[in-house]
């Protein structure tokens, strides 16, 4: 149980374009989903927290207009990187947490974004 | 000072060795402690999850939490080459959103 998928696993795009990444909880209802960014040899940096049906809460320094997050259902959250630039190239990982307050987070496999 | 400190390694051990991975933290409000394993270019995989102080064992893995010292450990017995990965400690305060603070990860290499 507790499987989280991400799509796509890898994406290459041109500078200025927008990219959408999907995160799905396959076998449980995720009341909360998290989006992280990871640079090489560094730990995960939380970008934002989203709850189903409400606006995402962004961490300090993360541009909400650039990283659009939608959590439309209990099994799906999307991250859209708008007007992507080479510095947005990174490994983006989502995680999902269930309805119990003691639930931990289960991570997706990550999406490697390369902006040319 | 970071909230969670973890030696980045790399740590190289021979196959069959006992591995000890550690983290220290400064936030006394942390109550939930996790260890994740992350293979290269993959998402983290939850290994161990403990609440408050004490020990928890699962197969070859043992997690220890010492809240008085703000110190947590993960022990791996009979290490295998397949254990080669980056191990991330993580911790969180009680609360519905479970905001987790991660260590930087320790890269482990088990040599056959």
PDB file of C-alpha atoms in Angstrom:
ATOM      1  CA  UNK A   1       0.000   0.000   0.000  1.00  0.00           C
ATOM      2  CA  UNK A   2       0.809   3.715   0.116  1.00  0.00           C
ATOM      3  CA  UNK A   3       1.926   4.073  -3.475  1.00  0.00           C
ATOM      4  CA  UNK A   4       2.450   7.488  -5.020  1.00  0.00           C
ATOM      5  CA  UNK A   5       3.109   7.949  -8.707  1.00  0.00           C
ATOM      6  CA  UNK A   6       4.444  10.895 -10.652  1.00  0.00           C
ATOM      7  CA  UNK A   7       4.213  11.700 -14.323  1.00  0.00           C
ATOM      8  CA  UNK A   8       6.284  12.349 -16.307  1.00  0.00           C
ATOM      9  CA  UNK A   9       9.448  10.830 -14.849  1.00  0.00           C
ATOM     10  CA  UNK A  10      11.595  13.017 -17.042  1.00  0.00           C
ATOM     11  CA  UNK A  11      10.877  16.084 -19.139  1.00  0.00           C
ATOM     12  CA  UNK A  12      13.001  18.343 -21.291  1.00  0.00           C
ATOM     13  CA  UNK A  13      11.567  21.658 -22.399  1.00  0.00           C
ATOM     14  CA  UNK A  14      12.611  24.923 -23.967  1.00  0.00           C
ATOM     15  CA  UNK A  15      13.079  28.074 -21.949  1.00  0.00           C
ATOM     16  CA  UNK A  16       9.833  30.049 -21.673  1.00  0.00           C
ATOM     17  CA  UNK A  17       7.478  27.122 -21.900  1.00  0.00           C
ATOM     18  CA  UNK A  18       5.316  25.690 -19.106  1.00  0.00           C
ATOM     19  CA  UNK A  19       5.529  22.172 -17.749  1.00  0.00           C
ATOM     20  CA  UNK A  20       2.923  20.281 -15.745  1.00  0.00           C
ATOM     21  CA  UNK A  21       3.846  17.472 -13.337  1.00  0.00           C
ATOM     22  CA  UNK A  22       1.192  15.146 -11.931  1.00  0.00           C
ATOM     23  CA  UNK A  23       1.282  13.428  -8.561  1.00  0.00           C
ATOM     24  CA  UNK A  24      -1.209  10.668  -7.770  1.00  0.00           C
ATOM     25  CA  UNK A  25      -1.870   8.596  -4.673  1.00  0.00           C
ATOM     26  CA  UNK A  26      -2.837   5.213  -6.087  1.00  0.00           C
ATOM     27  CA  UNK A  27      -4.234   3.322  -3.119  1.00  0.00           C
ATOM     28  CA  UNK A  28      -5.158   5.868  -0.481  1.00  0.00           C
ATOM     29  CA  UNK A  29      -6.811   9.242  -0.147  1.00  0.00           C
ATOM     30  CA  UNK A  30      -4.252  11.983   0.254  1.00  0.00           C
ATOM     31  CA  UNK A  31      -5.649  14.880   2.228  1.00  0.00           C
ATOM     32  CA  UNK A  32      -2.314  16.650   2.046  1.00  0.00           C
ATOM     33  CA  UNK A  33       0.274  16.647  -0.702  1.00  0.00           C
ATOM     34  CA  UNK A  34       3.716  18.172  -0.611  1.00  0.00           C
ATOM     35  CA  UNK A  35       6.010  19.341  -3.382  1.00  0.00           C
ATOM     36  CA  UNK A  36       9.770  19.246  -2.937  1.00  0.00           C
ATOM     37  CA  UNK A  37      12.724  20.240  -4.998  1.00  0.00           C
ATOM     38  CA  UNK A  38      16.071  18.495  -4.757  1.00  0.00           C
ATOM     39  CA  UNK A  39      19.368  19.705  -6.156  1.00  0.00           C
ATOM     40  CA  UNK A  40      22.271  17.297  -6.697  1.00  0.00           C
ATOM     41  CA  UNK A  41      23.834  16.101  -3.429  1.00  0.00           C
ATOM     42  CA  UNK A  42      21.407  18.185  -1.401  1.00  0.00           C
ATOM     43  CA  UNK A  43      18.417  17.357   0.701  1.00  0.00           C
ATOM     44  CA  UNK A  44      14.799  17.879  -0.143  1.00  0.00           C
ATOM     45  CA  UNK A  45      13.569  21.449  -0.004  1.00  0.00           C
ATOM     46  CA  UNK A  46       9.873  21.846   0.666  1.00  0.00           C
ATOM     47  CA  UNK A  47       8.266  24.150  -1.868  1.00  0.00           C
ATOM     48  CA  UNK A  48       4.612  24.028  -0.898  1.00  0.00           C
ATOM     49  CA  UNK A  49       1.923  22.136   0.950  1.00  0.00           C
ATOM     50  CA  UNK A  50      -1.501  21.607  -0.547  1.00  0.00           C
ATOM     51  CA  UNK A  51      -4.745  20.344   0.873  1.00  0.00           C
ATOM     52  CA  UNK A  52      -7.529  19.034  -1.290  1.00  0.00           C
ATOM     53  CA  UNK A  53      -9.851  21.797  -2.352  1.00  0.00           C
ATOM     54  CA  UNK A  54      -7.888  24.696  -0.926  1.00  0.00           C
ATOM     55  CA  UNK A  55      -5.041  26.955  -1.972  1.00  0.00           C
ATOM     56  CA  UNK A  56      -1.511  25.748  -1.500  1.00  0.00           C
ATOM     57  CA  UNK A  57       0.737  27.141   1.210  1.00  0.00           C
ATOM     58  CA  UNK A  58       4.098  28.132  -0.209  1.00  0.00           C
ATOM     59  CA  UNK A  59       7.392  28.186   1.648  1.00  0.00           C
ATOM     60  CA  UNK A  60       9.290  31.429   1.944  1.00  0.00           C
ATOM     61  CA  UNK A  61      11.147  32.267  -1.227  1.00  0.00           C
ATOM     62  CA  UNK A  62       9.007  30.109  -3.514  1.00  0.00           C
ATOM     63  CA  UNK A  63       7.161  32.114  -6.171  1.00  0.00           C
ATOM     64  CA  UNK A  64       3.534  31.016  -6.168  1.00  0.00           C
ATOM     65  CA  UNK A  65       2.890  32.558  -9.592  1.00  0.00           C
ATOM     66  CA  UNK A  66       5.740  30.573 -11.069  1.00  0.00           C
ATOM     67  CA  UNK A  67       5.000  27.251  -9.400  1.00  0.00           C
ATOM     68  CA  UNK A  68       1.257  26.727  -9.691  1.00  0.00           C
ATOM     69  CA  UNK A  69      -0.132  23.953  -7.526  1.00  0.00           C
ATOM     70  CA  UNK A  70      -3.581  22.448  -7.843  1.00  0.00           C
ATOM     71  CA  UNK A  71      -4.967  19.765  -5.548  1.00  0.00           C
ATOM     72  CA  UNK A  72      -8.303  19.098  -7.185  1.00  0.00           C
ATOM     73  CA  UNK A  73      -9.053  15.707  -5.680  1.00  0.00           C
ATOM     74  CA  UNK A  74      -7.957  13.406  -2.873  1.00  0.00           C
ATOM     75  CA  UNK A  75      -5.781  11.459  -5.284  1.00  0.00           C
ATOM     76  CA  UNK A  76      -4.296  14.095  -7.599  1.00  0.00           C
ATOM     77  CA  UNK A  77      -2.138  17.167  -7.268  1.00  0.00           C
ATOM     78  CA  UNK A  78      -0.378  18.995 -10.083  1.00  0.00           C
ATOM     79  CA  UNK A  79       2.625  21.309 -10.154  1.00  0.00           C
ATOM     80  CA  UNK A  80       2.946  23.608 -13.156  1.00  0.00           C
ATOM     81  CA  UNK A  81       6.260  25.349 -13.706  1.00  0.00           C
ATOM     82  CA  UNK A  82       5.355  28.425 -15.734  1.00  0.00           C
ATOM     83  CA  UNK A  83       7.750  30.188 -18.086  1.00  0.00           C
ATOM     84  CA  UNK A  84      10.493  27.762 -17.191  1.00  0.00           C
ATOM     85  CA  UNK A  85      14.124  28.865 -17.215  1.00  0.00           C
ATOM     86  CA  UNK A  86      17.340  26.840 -17.027  1.00  0.00           C
ATOM     87  CA  UNK A  87      17.664  27.591 -13.302  1.00  0.00           C
ATOM     88  CA  UNK A  88      14.376  25.738 -12.769  1.00  0.00           C
ATOM     89  CA  UNK A  89      16.084  22.540 -13.871  1.00  0.00           C
ATOM     90  CA  UNK A  90      15.922  20.201 -10.899  1.00  0.00           C
ATOM     91  CA  UNK A  91      14.467  17.007  -9.480  1.00  0.00           C
ATOM     92  CA  UNK A  92      10.881  17.595  -8.324  1.00  0.00           C
ATOM     93  CA  UNK A  93       9.377  15.140  -5.871  1.00  0.00           C
ATOM     94  CA  UNK A  94       5.872  15.011  -4.490  1.00  0.00           C
ATOM     95  CA  UNK A  95       4.675  13.244  -1.383  1.00  0.00           C
ATOM     96  CA  UNK A  96       1.274  12.467   0.006  1.00  0.00           C
ATOM     97  CA  UNK A  97      -0.110  12.055   3.473  1.00  0.00           C
ATOM     98  CA  UNK A  98      -3.373  10.382   4.475  1.00  0.00           C
ATOM     99  CA  UNK A  99      -6.193  11.412   6.729  1.00  0.00           C
ATOM    100  CA  UNK A 100      -4.715  10.326  10.056  1.00  0.00           C
ATOM    101  CA  UNK A 101      -2.702  12.973  11.844  1.00  0.00           C
ATOM    102  CA  UNK A 102      -0.033  10.390  12.571  1.00  0.00           C
ATOM    103  CA  UNK A 103       0.409   9.470   8.931  1.00  0.00           C
ATOM    104  CA  UNK A 104       3.811   9.934   7.496  1.00  0.00           C
ATOM    105  CA  UNK A 105       4.546  11.058   3.964  1.00  0.00           C
ATOM    106  CA  UNK A 106       4.899   8.669   1.061  1.00  0.00           C
ATOM    107  CA  UNK A 107       6.991   9.883  -1.797  1.00  0.00           C
ATOM    108  CA  UNK A 108       6.612   9.645  -5.522  1.00  0.00           C
ATOM    109  CA  UNK A 109       9.523   8.573  -7.737  1.00  0.00           C
ATOM    110  CA  UNK A 110      10.323  12.134  -8.760  1.00  0.00           C
ATOM    111  CA  UNK A 111      10.398  14.080 -12.029  1.00  0.00           C
ATOM    112  CA  UNK A 112      13.648  15.240 -13.597  1.00  0.00           C
ATOM    113  CA  UNK A 113      13.083  18.591 -15.302  1.00  0.00           C
ATOM    114  CA  UNK A 114      15.655  19.954 -17.708  1.00  0.00           C
ATOM    115  CA  UNK A 115      15.083  23.382 -19.205  1.00  0.00           C
ATOM    116  CA  UNK A 116      17.206  24.158 -22.240  1.00  0.00           C
TER     117      UNK A 116
ATOM    118  CA  UNK B   1      22.733  26.126  12.954  1.00  0.00           C
ATOM    119  CA  UNK B   2      20.553  23.785  10.919  1.00  0.00           C
ATOM    120  CA  UNK B   3      17.561  22.211  12.617  1.00  0.00           C
ATOM    121  CA  UNK B   4      18.768  18.766  11.572  1.00  0.00           C
ATOM    122  CA  UNK B   5      22.411  17.840  11.140  1.00  0.00           C
ATOM    123  CA  UNK B   6      23.536  14.770   9.243  1.00  0.00           C
ATOM    124  CA  UNK B   7      27.005  13.792   8.081  1.00  0.00           C
ATOM    125  CA  UNK B   8      26.874  13.635   4.269  1.00  0.00           C
ATOM    126  CA  UNK B   9      29.547  10.943   4.044  1.00  0.00           C
ATOM    127  CA  UNK B  10      30.248   9.133   1.824  1.00  0.00           C
ATOM    128  CA  UNK B  11      30.483   6.104   4.055  1.00  0.00           C
ATOM    129  CA  UNK B  12      32.074   2.975   2.573  1.00  0.00           C
ATOM    130  CA  UNK B  13      31.807  -0.368   4.346  1.00  0.00           C
ATOM    131  CA  UNK B  14      32.500  -3.983   3.368  1.00  0.00           C
ATOM    132  CA  UNK B  15      29.591  -6.317   2.760  1.00  0.00           C
ATOM    133  CA  UNK B  16      28.345  -7.850   6.021  1.00  0.00           C
ATOM    134  CA  UNK B  17      29.403  -4.912   8.190  1.00  0.00           C
ATOM    135  CA  UNK B  18      27.159  -3.192  10.695  1.00  0.00           C
ATOM    136  CA  UNK B  19      26.377   0.342   9.563  1.00  0.00           C
ATOM    137  CA  UNK B  20      25.547   3.181  11.933  1.00  0.00           C
ATOM    138  CA  UNK B  21      23.929   6.327  10.568  1.00  0.00           C
ATOM    139  CA  UNK B  22      23.158   9.280  12.794  1.00  0.00           C
ATOM    140  CA  UNK B  23      21.423  12.627  12.989  1.00  0.00           C
ATOM    141  CA  UNK B  24      21.241  15.332  15.605  1.00  0.00           C
ATOM    142  CA  UNK B  25      18.560  17.960  15.887  1.00  0.00           C
ATOM    143  CA  UNK B  26      17.846  21.120  17.803  1.00  0.00           C
ATOM    144  CA  UNK B  27      14.041  21.369  17.846  1.00  0.00           C
ATOM    145  CA  UNK B  28      12.749  19.726  21.020  1.00  0.00           C
ATOM    146  CA  UNK B  29       9.206  19.752  19.608  1.00  0.00           C
ATOM    147  CA  UNK B  30      10.003  16.993  17.112  1.00  0.00           C
ATOM    148  CA  UNK B  31       8.036  13.886  18.027  1.00  0.00           C
ATOM    149  CA  UNK B  32       8.039  11.795  14.847  1.00  0.00           C
ATOM    150  CA  UNK B  33      11.265  10.433  13.439  1.00  0.00           C
ATOM    151  CA  UNK B  34      11.752   8.759  10.094  1.00  0.00           C
ATOM    152  CA  UNK B  35      14.493   7.255   8.009  1.00  0.00           C
ATOM    153  CA  UNK B  36      14.229   7.246   4.244  1.00  0.00           C
ATOM    154  CA  UNK B  37      16.374   5.481   1.683  1.00  0.00           C
ATOM    155  CA  UNK B  38      16.908   7.168  -1.653  1.00  0.00           C
ATOM    156  CA  UNK B  39      18.501   5.500  -4.628  1.00  0.00           C
ATOM    157  CA  UNK B  40      20.078   7.669  -7.273  1.00  0.00           C
ATOM    158  CA  UNK B  41      17.499   9.556  -9.364  1.00  0.00           C
ATOM    159  CA  UNK B  42      14.588   8.073  -7.393  1.00  0.00           C
ATOM    160  CA  UNK B  43      12.189   9.359  -4.775  1.00  0.00           C
ATOM    161  CA  UNK B  44      12.799   8.592  -1.081  1.00  0.00           C
ATOM    162  CA  UNK B  45      11.433   5.315   0.279  1.00  0.00           C
ATOM    163  CA  UNK B  46      10.259   5.159   3.888  1.00  0.00           C
ATOM    164  CA  UNK B  47      12.317   2.672   5.908  1.00  0.00           C
ATOM    165  CA  UNK B  48      11.500   3.317   9.542  1.00  0.00           C
ATOM    166  CA  UNK B  49       8.988   5.444  11.405  1.00  0.00           C
ATOM    167  CA  UNK B  50       9.108   5.951  15.160  1.00  0.00           C
ATOM    168  CA  UNK B  51       7.264   8.097  17.623  1.00  0.00           C
ATOM    169  CA  UNK B  52       9.112   9.704  20.539  1.00  0.00           C
ATOM    170  CA  UNK B  53      12.032   7.926  22.215  1.00  0.00           C
ATOM    171  CA  UNK B  54      12.964   4.269  22.040  1.00  0.00           C
ATOM    172  CA  UNK B  55      14.013   1.555  19.636  1.00  0.00           C
ATOM    173  CA  UNK B  56      12.259  -0.019  16.688  1.00  0.00           C
ATOM    174  CA  UNK B  57      13.460  -3.034  14.756  1.00  0.00           C
ATOM    175  CA  UNK B  58      12.449  -4.209  11.308  1.00  0.00           C
ATOM    176  CA  UNK B  59      14.490  -7.039   9.827  1.00  0.00           C
ATOM    177  CA  UNK B  60      18.090  -5.874   9.458  1.00  0.00           C
ATOM    178  CA  UNK B  61      17.201  -2.293  10.376  1.00  0.00           C
ATOM    179  CA  UNK B  62      17.024  -0.801  13.861  1.00  0.00           C
ATOM    180  CA  UNK B  63      16.060   2.793  14.568  1.00  0.00           C
ATOM    181  CA  UNK B  64      16.920   4.449  17.851  1.00  0.00           C
ATOM    182  CA  UNK B  65      15.675   7.760  19.190  1.00  0.00           C
ATOM    183  CA  UNK B  66      17.196   9.524  22.198  1.00  0.00           C
ATOM    184  CA  UNK B  67      15.151  12.652  22.749  1.00  0.00           C
ATOM    185  CA  UNK B  68      17.148  13.685  25.803  1.00  0.00           C
ATOM    186  CA  UNK B  69      20.255  13.961  23.620  1.00  0.00           C
ATOM    187  CA  UNK B  70      18.336  15.006  20.487  1.00  0.00           C
ATOM    188  CA  UNK B  71      20.040  12.176  18.632  1.00  0.00           C
ATOM    189  CA  UNK B  72      18.679   9.497  16.342  1.00  0.00           C
ATOM    190  CA  UNK B  73      20.380   6.517  14.751  1.00  0.00           C
ATOM    191  CA  UNK B  74      19.752   3.888  12.113  1.00  0.00           C
ATOM    192  CA  UNK B  75      21.643   0.619  12.315  1.00  0.00           C
ATOM    193  CA  UNK B  76      21.897  -1.779   9.390  1.00  0.00           C
ATOM    194  CA  UNK B  77      23.045  -5.300  10.195  1.00  0.00           C
ATOM    195  CA  UNK B  78      24.663  -7.629   7.667  1.00  0.00           C
ATOM    196  CA  UNK B  79      24.882  -4.828   5.117  1.00  0.00           C
ATOM    197  CA  UNK B  80      24.417  -5.760   1.474  1.00  0.00           C
ATOM    198  CA  UNK B  81      25.515  -4.063  -1.767  1.00  0.00           C
ATOM    199  CA  UNK B  82      21.828  -3.380  -2.406  1.00  0.00           C
ATOM    200  CA  UNK B  83      21.845  -1.169   0.685  1.00  0.00           C
ATOM    201  CA  UNK B  84      24.073   1.282  -1.182  1.00  0.00           C
ATOM    202  CA  UNK B  85      22.018   4.464  -1.320  1.00  0.00           C
ATOM    203  CA  UNK B  86      21.586   7.817   0.380  1.00  0.00           C
ATOM    204  CA  UNK B  87      19.866   7.645   3.759  1.00  0.00           C
ATOM    205  CA  UNK B  88      17.857  10.647   4.882  1.00  0.00           C
ATOM    206  CA  UNK B  89      16.747  11.222   8.419  1.00  0.00           C
ATOM    207  CA  UNK B  90      13.553  13.204   8.835  1.00  0.00           C
ATOM    208  CA  UNK B  91      11.498  14.470  11.705  1.00  0.00           C
ATOM    209  CA  UNK B  92       8.329  16.394  12.391  1.00  0.00           C
ATOM    210  CA  UNK B  93       6.271  18.008  15.091  1.00  0.00           C
ATOM    211  CA  UNK B  94       2.784  16.784  15.949  1.00  0.00           C
ATOM    212  CA  UNK B  95       0.167  18.310  13.719  1.00  0.00           C
ATOM    213  CA  UNK B  96      -2.153  17.617  10.880  1.00  0.00           C
ATOM    214  CA  UNK B  97       0.112  18.748   8.085  1.00  0.00           C
ATOM    215  CA  UNK B  98       3.102  16.716   9.151  1.00  0.00           C
ATOM    216  CA  UNK B  99       5.623  19.237   7.874  1.00  0.00           C
ATOM    217  CA  UNK B 100       8.835  17.267   7.773  1.00  0.00           C
ATOM    218  CA  UNK B 101      12.369  18.536   8.194  1.00  0.00           C
ATOM    219  CA  UNK B 102      14.992  16.466   6.411  1.00  0.00           C
ATOM    220  CA  UNK B 103      18.658  15.950   7.002  1.00  0.00           C
ATOM    221  CA  UNK B 104      20.994  16.352   4.045  1.00  0.00           C
ATOM    222  CA  UNK B 105      21.419  12.594   3.723  1.00  0.00           C
ATOM    223  CA  UNK B 106      24.357  10.223   4.174  1.00  0.00           C
ATOM    224  CA  UNK B 107      25.612   8.408   1.113  1.00  0.00           C
ATOM    225  CA  UNK B 108      26.381   4.769   1.904  1.00  0.00           C
ATOM    226  CA  UNK B 109      28.357   2.391  -0.266  1.00  0.00           C
ATOM    227  CA  UNK B 110      28.537  -1.277   0.621  1.00  0.00           C
ATOM    228  CA  UNK B 111      31.453  -2.928  -1.139  1.00  0.00           C
ATOM    229  CA  UNK B 112      31.095  -6.595  -2.151  1.00  0.00           C
TER     230      UNK B 112
END
